[in-house]
Coordinates of C-alpha atoms and ligand atoms in Angstrom, one line a residue:
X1 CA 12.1 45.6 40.3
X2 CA 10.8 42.2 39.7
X3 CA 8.5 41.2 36.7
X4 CA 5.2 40.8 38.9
X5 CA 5.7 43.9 40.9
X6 CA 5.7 45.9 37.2
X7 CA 3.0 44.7 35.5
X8 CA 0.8 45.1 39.4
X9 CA 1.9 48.7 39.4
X10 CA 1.2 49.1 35.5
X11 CA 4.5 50.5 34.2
X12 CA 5.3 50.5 30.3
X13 CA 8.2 48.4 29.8
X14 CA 10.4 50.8 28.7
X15 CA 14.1 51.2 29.5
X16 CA 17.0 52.8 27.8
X17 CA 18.5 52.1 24.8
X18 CA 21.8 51.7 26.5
X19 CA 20.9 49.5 28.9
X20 CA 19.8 46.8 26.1
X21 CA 22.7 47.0 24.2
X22 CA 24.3 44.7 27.8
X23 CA 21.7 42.2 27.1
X24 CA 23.0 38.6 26.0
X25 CA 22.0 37.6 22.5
X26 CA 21.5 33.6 22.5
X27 CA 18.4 33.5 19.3
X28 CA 20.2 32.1 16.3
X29 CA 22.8 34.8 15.9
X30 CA 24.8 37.4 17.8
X31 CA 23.1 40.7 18.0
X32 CA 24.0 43.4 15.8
X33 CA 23.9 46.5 17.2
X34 CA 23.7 48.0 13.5
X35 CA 20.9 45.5 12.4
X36 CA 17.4 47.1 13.0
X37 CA 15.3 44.3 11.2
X38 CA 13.2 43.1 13.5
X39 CA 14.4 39.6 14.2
X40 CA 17.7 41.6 15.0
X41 CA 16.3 43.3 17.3
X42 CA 14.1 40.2 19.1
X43 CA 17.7 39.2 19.6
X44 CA 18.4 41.4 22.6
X45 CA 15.7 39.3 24.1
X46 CA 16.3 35.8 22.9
X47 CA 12.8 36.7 21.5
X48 CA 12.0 35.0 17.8
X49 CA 9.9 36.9 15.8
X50 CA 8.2 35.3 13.1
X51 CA 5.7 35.3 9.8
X52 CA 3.7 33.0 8.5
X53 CA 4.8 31.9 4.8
X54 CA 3.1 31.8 2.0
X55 CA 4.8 29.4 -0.6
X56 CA 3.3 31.0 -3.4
X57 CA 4.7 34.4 -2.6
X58 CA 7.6 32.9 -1.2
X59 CA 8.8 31.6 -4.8
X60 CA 7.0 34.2 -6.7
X61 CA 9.9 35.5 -8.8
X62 CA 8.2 38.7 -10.0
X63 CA 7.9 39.4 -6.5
X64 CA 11.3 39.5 -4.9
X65 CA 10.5 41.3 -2.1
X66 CA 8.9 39.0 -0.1
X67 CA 11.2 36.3 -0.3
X68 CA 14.2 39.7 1.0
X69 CA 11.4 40.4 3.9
X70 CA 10.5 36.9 5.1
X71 CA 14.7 35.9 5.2
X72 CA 15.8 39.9 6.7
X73 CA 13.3 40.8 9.1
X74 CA 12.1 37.3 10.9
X75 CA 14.0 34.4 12.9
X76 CA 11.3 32.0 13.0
X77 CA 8.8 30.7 10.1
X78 CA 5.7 29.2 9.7
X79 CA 4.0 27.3 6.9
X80 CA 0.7 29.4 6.0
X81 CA -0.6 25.9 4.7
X82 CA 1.4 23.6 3.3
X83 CA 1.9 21.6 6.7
X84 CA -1.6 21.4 6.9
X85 CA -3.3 17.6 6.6
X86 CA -4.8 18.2 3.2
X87 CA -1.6 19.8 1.7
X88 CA 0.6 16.9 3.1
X89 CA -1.8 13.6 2.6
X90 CA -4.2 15.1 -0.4
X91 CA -4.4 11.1 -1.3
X92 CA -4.4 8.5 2.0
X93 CA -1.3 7.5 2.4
X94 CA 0.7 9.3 -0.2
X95 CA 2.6 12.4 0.8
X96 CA 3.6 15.4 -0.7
X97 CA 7.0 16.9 1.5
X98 CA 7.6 18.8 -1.3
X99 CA 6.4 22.7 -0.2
X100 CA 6.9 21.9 3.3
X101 CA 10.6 20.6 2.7
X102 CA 11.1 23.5 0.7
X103 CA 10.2 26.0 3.6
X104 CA 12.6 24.5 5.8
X105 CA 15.0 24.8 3.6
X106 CA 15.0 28.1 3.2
X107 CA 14.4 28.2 6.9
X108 CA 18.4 26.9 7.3
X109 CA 19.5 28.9 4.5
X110 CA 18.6 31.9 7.0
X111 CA 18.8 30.8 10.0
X112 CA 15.4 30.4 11.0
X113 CA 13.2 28.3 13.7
X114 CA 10.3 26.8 12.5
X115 CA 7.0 26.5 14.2
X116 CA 5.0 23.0 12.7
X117 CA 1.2 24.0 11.9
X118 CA -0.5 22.2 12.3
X119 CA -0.9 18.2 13.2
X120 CA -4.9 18.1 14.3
X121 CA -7.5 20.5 13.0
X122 CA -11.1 20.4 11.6
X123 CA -10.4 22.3 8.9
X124 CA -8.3 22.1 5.5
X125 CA -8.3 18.0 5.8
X126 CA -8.4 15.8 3.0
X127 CA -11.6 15.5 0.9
X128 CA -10.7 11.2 1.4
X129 CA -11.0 11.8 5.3
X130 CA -14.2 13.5 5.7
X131 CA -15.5 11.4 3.0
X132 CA -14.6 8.5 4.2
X133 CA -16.3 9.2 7.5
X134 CA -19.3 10.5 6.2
X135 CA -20.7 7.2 3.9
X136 CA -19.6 5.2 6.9
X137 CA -15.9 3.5 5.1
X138 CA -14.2 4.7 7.8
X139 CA -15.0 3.3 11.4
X140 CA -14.3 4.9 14.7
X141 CA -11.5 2.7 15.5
X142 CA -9.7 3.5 12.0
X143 CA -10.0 7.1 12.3
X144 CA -8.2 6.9 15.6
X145 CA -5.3 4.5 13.8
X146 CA -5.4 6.9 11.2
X147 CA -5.0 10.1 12.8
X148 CA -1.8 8.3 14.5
X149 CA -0.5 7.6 11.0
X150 CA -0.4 11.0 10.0
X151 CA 1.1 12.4 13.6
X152 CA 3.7 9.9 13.7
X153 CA 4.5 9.9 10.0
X154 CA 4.6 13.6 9.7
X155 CA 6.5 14.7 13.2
X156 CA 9.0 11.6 12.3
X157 CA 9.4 13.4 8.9
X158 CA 10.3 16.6 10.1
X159 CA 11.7 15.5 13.1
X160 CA 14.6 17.5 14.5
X161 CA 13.9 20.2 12.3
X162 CA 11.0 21.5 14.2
X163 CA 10.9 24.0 16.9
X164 CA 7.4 24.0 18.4
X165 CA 4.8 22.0 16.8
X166 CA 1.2 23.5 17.0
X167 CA -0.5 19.8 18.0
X168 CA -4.0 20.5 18.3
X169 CA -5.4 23.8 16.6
X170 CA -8.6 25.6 17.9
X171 CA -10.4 22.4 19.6
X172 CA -12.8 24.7 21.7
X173 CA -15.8 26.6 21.1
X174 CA -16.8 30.7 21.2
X175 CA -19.5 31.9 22.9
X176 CA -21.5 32.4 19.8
X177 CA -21.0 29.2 18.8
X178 CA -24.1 26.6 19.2
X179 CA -24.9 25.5 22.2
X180 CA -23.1 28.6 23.8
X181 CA -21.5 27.1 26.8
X182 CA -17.9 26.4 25.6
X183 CA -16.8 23.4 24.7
X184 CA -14.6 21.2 22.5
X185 CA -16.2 21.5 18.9
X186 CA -15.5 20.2 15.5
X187 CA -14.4 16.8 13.9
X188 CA -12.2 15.2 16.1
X189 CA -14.1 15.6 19.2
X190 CA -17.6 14.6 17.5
X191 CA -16.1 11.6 16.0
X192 CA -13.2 10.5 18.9
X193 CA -14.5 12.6 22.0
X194 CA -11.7 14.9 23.6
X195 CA -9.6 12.1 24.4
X196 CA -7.9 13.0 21.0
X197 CA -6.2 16.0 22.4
X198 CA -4.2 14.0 25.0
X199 CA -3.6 11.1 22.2
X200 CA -2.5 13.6 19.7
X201 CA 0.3 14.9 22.1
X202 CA 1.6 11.7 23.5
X203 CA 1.9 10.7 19.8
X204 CA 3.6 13.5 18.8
X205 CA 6.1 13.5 21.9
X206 CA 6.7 9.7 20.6
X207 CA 8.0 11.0 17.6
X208 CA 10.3 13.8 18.6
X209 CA 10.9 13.7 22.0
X210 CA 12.7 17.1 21.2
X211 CA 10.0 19.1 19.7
X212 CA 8.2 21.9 21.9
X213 CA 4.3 20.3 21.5
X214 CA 1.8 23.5 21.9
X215 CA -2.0 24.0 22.0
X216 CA -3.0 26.9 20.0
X217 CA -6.1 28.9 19.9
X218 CA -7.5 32.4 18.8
X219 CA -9.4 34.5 21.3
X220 CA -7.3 33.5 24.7
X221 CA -5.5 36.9 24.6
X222 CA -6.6 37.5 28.1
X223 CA -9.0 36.4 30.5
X224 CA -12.5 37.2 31.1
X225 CA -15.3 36.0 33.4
X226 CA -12.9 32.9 35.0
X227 CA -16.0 30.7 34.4
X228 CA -14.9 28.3 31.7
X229 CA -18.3 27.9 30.4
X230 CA -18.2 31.6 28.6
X231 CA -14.3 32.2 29.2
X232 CA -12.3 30.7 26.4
X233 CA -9.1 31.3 28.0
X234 CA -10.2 29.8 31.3
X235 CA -11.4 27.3 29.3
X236 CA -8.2 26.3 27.7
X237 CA -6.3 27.1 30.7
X238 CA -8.3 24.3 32.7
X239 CA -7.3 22.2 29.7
X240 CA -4.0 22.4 29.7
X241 CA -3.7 21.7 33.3
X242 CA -6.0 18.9 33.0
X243 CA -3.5 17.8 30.3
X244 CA -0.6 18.3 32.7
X245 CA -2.3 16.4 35.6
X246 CA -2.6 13.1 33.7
X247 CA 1.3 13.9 32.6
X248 CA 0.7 14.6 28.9
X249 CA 3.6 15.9 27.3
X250 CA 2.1 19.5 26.2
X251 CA 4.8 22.1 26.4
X252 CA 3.0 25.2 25.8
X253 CA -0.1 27.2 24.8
X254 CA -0.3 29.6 21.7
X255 CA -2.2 32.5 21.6
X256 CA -3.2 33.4 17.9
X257 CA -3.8 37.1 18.3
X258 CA -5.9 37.5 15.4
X259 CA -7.6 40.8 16.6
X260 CA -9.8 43.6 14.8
X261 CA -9.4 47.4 15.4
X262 CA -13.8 47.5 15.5
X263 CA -13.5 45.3 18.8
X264 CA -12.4 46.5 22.4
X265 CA -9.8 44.2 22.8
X266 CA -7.2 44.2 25.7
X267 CA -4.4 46.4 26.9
X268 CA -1.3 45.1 27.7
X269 CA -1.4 44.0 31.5
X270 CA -4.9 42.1 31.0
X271 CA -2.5 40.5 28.1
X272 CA 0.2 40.1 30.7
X273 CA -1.8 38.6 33.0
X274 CA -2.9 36.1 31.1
X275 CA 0.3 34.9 29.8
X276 CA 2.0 35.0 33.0
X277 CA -1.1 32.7 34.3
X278 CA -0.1 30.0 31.5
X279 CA 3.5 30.3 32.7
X280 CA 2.7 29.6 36.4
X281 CA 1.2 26.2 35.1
X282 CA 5.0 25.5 33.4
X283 CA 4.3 26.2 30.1
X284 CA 5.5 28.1 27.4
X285 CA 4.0 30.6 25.5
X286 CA 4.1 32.0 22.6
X287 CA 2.2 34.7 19.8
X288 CA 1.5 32.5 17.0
X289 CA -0.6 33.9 14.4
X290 CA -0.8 37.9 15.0
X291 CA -2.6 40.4 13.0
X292 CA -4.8 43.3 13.4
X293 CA -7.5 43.9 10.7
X294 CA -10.0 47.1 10.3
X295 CA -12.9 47.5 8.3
X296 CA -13.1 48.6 5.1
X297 CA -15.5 51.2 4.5
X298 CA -16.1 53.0 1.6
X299 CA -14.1 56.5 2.7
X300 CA -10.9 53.9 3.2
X301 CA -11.4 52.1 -0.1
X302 CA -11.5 55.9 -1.7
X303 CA -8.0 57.0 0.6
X304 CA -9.4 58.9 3.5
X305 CA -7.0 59.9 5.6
X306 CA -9.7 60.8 7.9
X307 CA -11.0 56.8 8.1
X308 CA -7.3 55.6 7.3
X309 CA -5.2 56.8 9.9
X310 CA -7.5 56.0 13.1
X311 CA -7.2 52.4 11.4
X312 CA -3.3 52.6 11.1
X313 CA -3.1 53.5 14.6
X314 CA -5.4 51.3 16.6
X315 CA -3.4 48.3 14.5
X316 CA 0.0 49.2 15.7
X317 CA -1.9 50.0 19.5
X318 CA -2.7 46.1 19.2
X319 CA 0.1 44.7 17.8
X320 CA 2.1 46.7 21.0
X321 CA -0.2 45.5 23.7
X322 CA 0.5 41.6 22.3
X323 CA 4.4 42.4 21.6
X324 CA 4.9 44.2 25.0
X325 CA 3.1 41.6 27.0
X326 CA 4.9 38.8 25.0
X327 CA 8.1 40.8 26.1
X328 CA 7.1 40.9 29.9
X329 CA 6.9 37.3 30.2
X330 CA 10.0 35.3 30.1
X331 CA 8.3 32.4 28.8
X332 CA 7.0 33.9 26.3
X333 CA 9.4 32.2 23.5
X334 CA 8.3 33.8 20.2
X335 CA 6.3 36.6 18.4
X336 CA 4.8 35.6 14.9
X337 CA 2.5 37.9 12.5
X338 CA 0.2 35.7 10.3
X339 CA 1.5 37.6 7.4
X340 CA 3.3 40.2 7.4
X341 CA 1.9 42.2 4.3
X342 CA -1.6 43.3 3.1
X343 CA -0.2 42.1 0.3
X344 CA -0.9 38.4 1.0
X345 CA -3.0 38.2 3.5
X346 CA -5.9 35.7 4.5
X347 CA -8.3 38.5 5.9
X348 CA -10.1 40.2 2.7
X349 CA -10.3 36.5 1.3
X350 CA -12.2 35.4 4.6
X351 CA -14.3 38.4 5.7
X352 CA -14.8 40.2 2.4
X353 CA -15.2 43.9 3.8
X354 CA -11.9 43.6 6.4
X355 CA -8.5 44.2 5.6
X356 CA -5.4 46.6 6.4
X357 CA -4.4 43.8 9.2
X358 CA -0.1 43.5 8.7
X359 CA 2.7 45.5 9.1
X360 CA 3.6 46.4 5.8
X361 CA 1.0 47.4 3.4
X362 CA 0.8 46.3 -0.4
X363 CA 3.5 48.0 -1.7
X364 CA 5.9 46.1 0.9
X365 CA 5.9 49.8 3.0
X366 CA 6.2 49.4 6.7
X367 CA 3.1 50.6 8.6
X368 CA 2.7 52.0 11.9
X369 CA 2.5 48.7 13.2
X370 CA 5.8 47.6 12.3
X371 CA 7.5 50.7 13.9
X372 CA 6.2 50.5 16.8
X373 CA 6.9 47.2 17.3
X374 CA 10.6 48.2 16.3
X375 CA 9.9 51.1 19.2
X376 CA 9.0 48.0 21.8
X377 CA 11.9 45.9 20.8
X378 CA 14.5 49.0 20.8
X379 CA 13.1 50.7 23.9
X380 CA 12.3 47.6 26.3
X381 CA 15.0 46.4 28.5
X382 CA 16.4 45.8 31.6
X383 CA 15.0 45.3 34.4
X384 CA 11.4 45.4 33.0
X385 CA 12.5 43.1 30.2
X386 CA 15.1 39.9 30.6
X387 CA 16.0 37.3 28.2
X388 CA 13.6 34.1 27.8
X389 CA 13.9 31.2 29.6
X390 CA 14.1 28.6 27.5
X391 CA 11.5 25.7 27.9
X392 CA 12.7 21.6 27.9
X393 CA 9.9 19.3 26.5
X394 CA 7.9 17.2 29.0
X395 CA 8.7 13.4 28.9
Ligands
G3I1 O1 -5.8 24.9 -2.2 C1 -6.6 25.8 -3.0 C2 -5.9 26.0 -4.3 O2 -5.9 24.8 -5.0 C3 -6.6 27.1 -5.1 O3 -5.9 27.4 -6.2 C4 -6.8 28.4 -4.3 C5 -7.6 29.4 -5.0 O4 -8.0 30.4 -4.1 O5 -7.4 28.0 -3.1 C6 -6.6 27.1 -2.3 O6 -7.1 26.9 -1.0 C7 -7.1 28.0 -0.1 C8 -6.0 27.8 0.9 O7 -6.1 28.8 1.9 C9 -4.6 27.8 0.3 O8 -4.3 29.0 -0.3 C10 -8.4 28.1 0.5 O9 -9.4 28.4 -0.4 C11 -8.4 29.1 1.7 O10 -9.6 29.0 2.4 C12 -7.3 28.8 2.6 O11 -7.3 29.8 3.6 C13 -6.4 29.5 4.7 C14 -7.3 29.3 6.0 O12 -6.4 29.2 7.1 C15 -8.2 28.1 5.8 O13 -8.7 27.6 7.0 C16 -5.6 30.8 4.9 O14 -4.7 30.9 3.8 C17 -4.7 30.6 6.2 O15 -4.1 31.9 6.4 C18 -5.7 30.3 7.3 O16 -4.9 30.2 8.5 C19 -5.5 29.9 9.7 C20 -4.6 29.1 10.6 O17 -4.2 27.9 9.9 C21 -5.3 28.7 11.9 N1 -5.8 29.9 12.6 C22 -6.6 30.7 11.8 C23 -5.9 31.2 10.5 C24 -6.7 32.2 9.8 O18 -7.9 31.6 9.3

């Protein structure tokens, strides 16, 4: 049976156990059949599976553990923030490689890919940039030169050390944003119009013609309405093929799969779908950024099991839907948590009352989520499930 004609009739991709163990294993290592981390296991599918990294934890040596988790359990990595603009170029023109270099380090130490986050973003920039804008020092035409600088210097650092590059990072709107027809938002397109997403790609190509360049945005799990004026994914998807029409060197679209248990979100064809849609444009795909947070009402904060375990469970349902999709899709090249404990995790900082989002819990125990992704990675196969197929970068 043929991809498409599973995910039209609806079937769960599950095969035997068995029938996996014939898969080839191509991701960084030979599979193991007596390896159950999970990057072991995304081997039966050439599938990476990643975590973001968080440098402090990382070299935290009270905390052990983290450092055994991110090297055992994932094949790719991703810096949390120390690739980001203000961590790199905190003073114009000087650079700090230090964290970064550091990650990747460790990333050949244990066999990792690495996915670059991020080259162009509104947020987390240098205090000199914004600044700079604001009183006026910094022209139109400079901020152009200088947001070349910092592509070329940066993907020339790390060049052939890379994997896929996030290139532009969450350049379009939400419907509740202001006005609430979608469109591109933030810095870059108030103060160089959108033309900086096609720059910022050709740029980055120039520097590593090897490097898989990706678009990645949150909310594009699946597709709604198909009118790109209040569907994001539609949006983006008219984007990249936009992108592709005037032969811009994007590779691939990310999907961040930050979701929340209080939300409908999708199930795993709609998720499918969607994917599969990218794909048919010739891109890659890939889960970037995945995690699944709940609120935190009072009953959880005092350990009811009651208001805890509904949470638990619609976290791992959501990390499945993503995972199994991801799996269904050939194209789809990797699988990354943002996090992978409630330990260190960037959602109680950021919305306060949320929080039980990754798939270990403080104490470094694996949740729900993370077995059941174990359960997708053991149980999918052959012929629902095939190895990836591996993307080239456009010239
Ligand atoms: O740099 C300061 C540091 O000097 C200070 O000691 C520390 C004290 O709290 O704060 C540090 O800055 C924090 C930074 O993370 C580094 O830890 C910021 O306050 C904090 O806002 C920042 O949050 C990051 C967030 O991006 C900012 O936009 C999160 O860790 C990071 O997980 C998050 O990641 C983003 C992705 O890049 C893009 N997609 C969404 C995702 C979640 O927001």
């Amino acid at each position: 049976m043929r991809i498409k004609r599973w995910i039209a009739t609806g079937a769960v991709a599950i095969a035997t156990v068995g029938a996996l163990n014939t898969l080839p294993a191509s991701a960084g290592r030979p599979y193991n059949p007596a390896d159950q981390s999970l990057r072991n296991l995304g081997l039966r599918h050439d599938l990476y599976i990643g975590t973001a990294v968080d440098m402090a934890a990382l070299n935290d040596a009270a905390d052990p553990r983290y450092r055994e988790l991110v090297a055992s359990q994932f094949s790719t990595v991703t810096a949390e923030n120390v690739m980001k603009w203000e961590s790199l170029e905190p003073t114009r023109g000087t650079y700090d490689w230090a964290p970064a270099d550091e990650l990747l380090a460790f990333a050949q130490q244990n066999n990792q890919r690495v996915r670059g986050h991020v080259l162009v973003w509104q947020n987390q920039l240098p205090g000199w940039l914004t600044t700079g804008v604001e009183d006026g020092s910094i022209s139109t035409e400079q901020l152009r030169d200088i947001l070349r600088n910092h592509i070329t210097t940066v993907v020339k650092h790390f060049k052939g050390r890379i994997w896929q590059w996030d290139v532009v990072n969450e350049a379009v709107s939400d419907p509740w944003d202001s006005p609430s027809t979608l469109h591109y938002k933030g810095f870059w397109a108030q103060h160089l119009g959108p033309d900086y997403i096609a720059d910022a790609f050709r740029w980055a190509r120039a520097a590593d013609p090897k490097a898989l360049l990706f678009y990645n945005d949150y909310n594009i799990e699946a597709f709604g309405s198909g009118d790109p004026a209040d569907d994001k994914t539609q949006f983006v998807y008219d984007m990249a093929k936009n992108l592709l029409a005037q032969r811009v060197p994007i590779d691939g679209v990310g999907s961040q799969g930050h979701l929340g248990t209080q939300y409908g979100n999708y199930d795993t064809l709609q998720v499918a779908a969607a994917l599969k849609k990218f794909a048919g444009l010739g891109l890659a795909t890939a889960f970037t950024e995945v995690d699944v947070r709940s609120q935190l009402t009072e009953a959880v904060r005092n350990g009811d099991s009651n208001e805890i375990n509904p949470r638990l469970q619609a976290s791992a349902a959501n990390y499945s839907v993503l995972l199994q999709a991801c799996l269904a899709d050939r194209h789809c090249l990797s699988f990354t948590v943002w996090g992978f404990t409630d330990k260190h995790s960037w959602v109680p900082d950021w919305f306060g009352n949320e929080g039980m989002a990754n798939i270990y819990d403080e104490n470094y125990q694996p949740k729900r989520a993370y077995h059941l992704m174990k359960a997708d990675l053991i149980y999918a196969g052959p012929p629902y499930v095939l190895p990836r197929i591996a993307q080239k970068p456009r010239r």
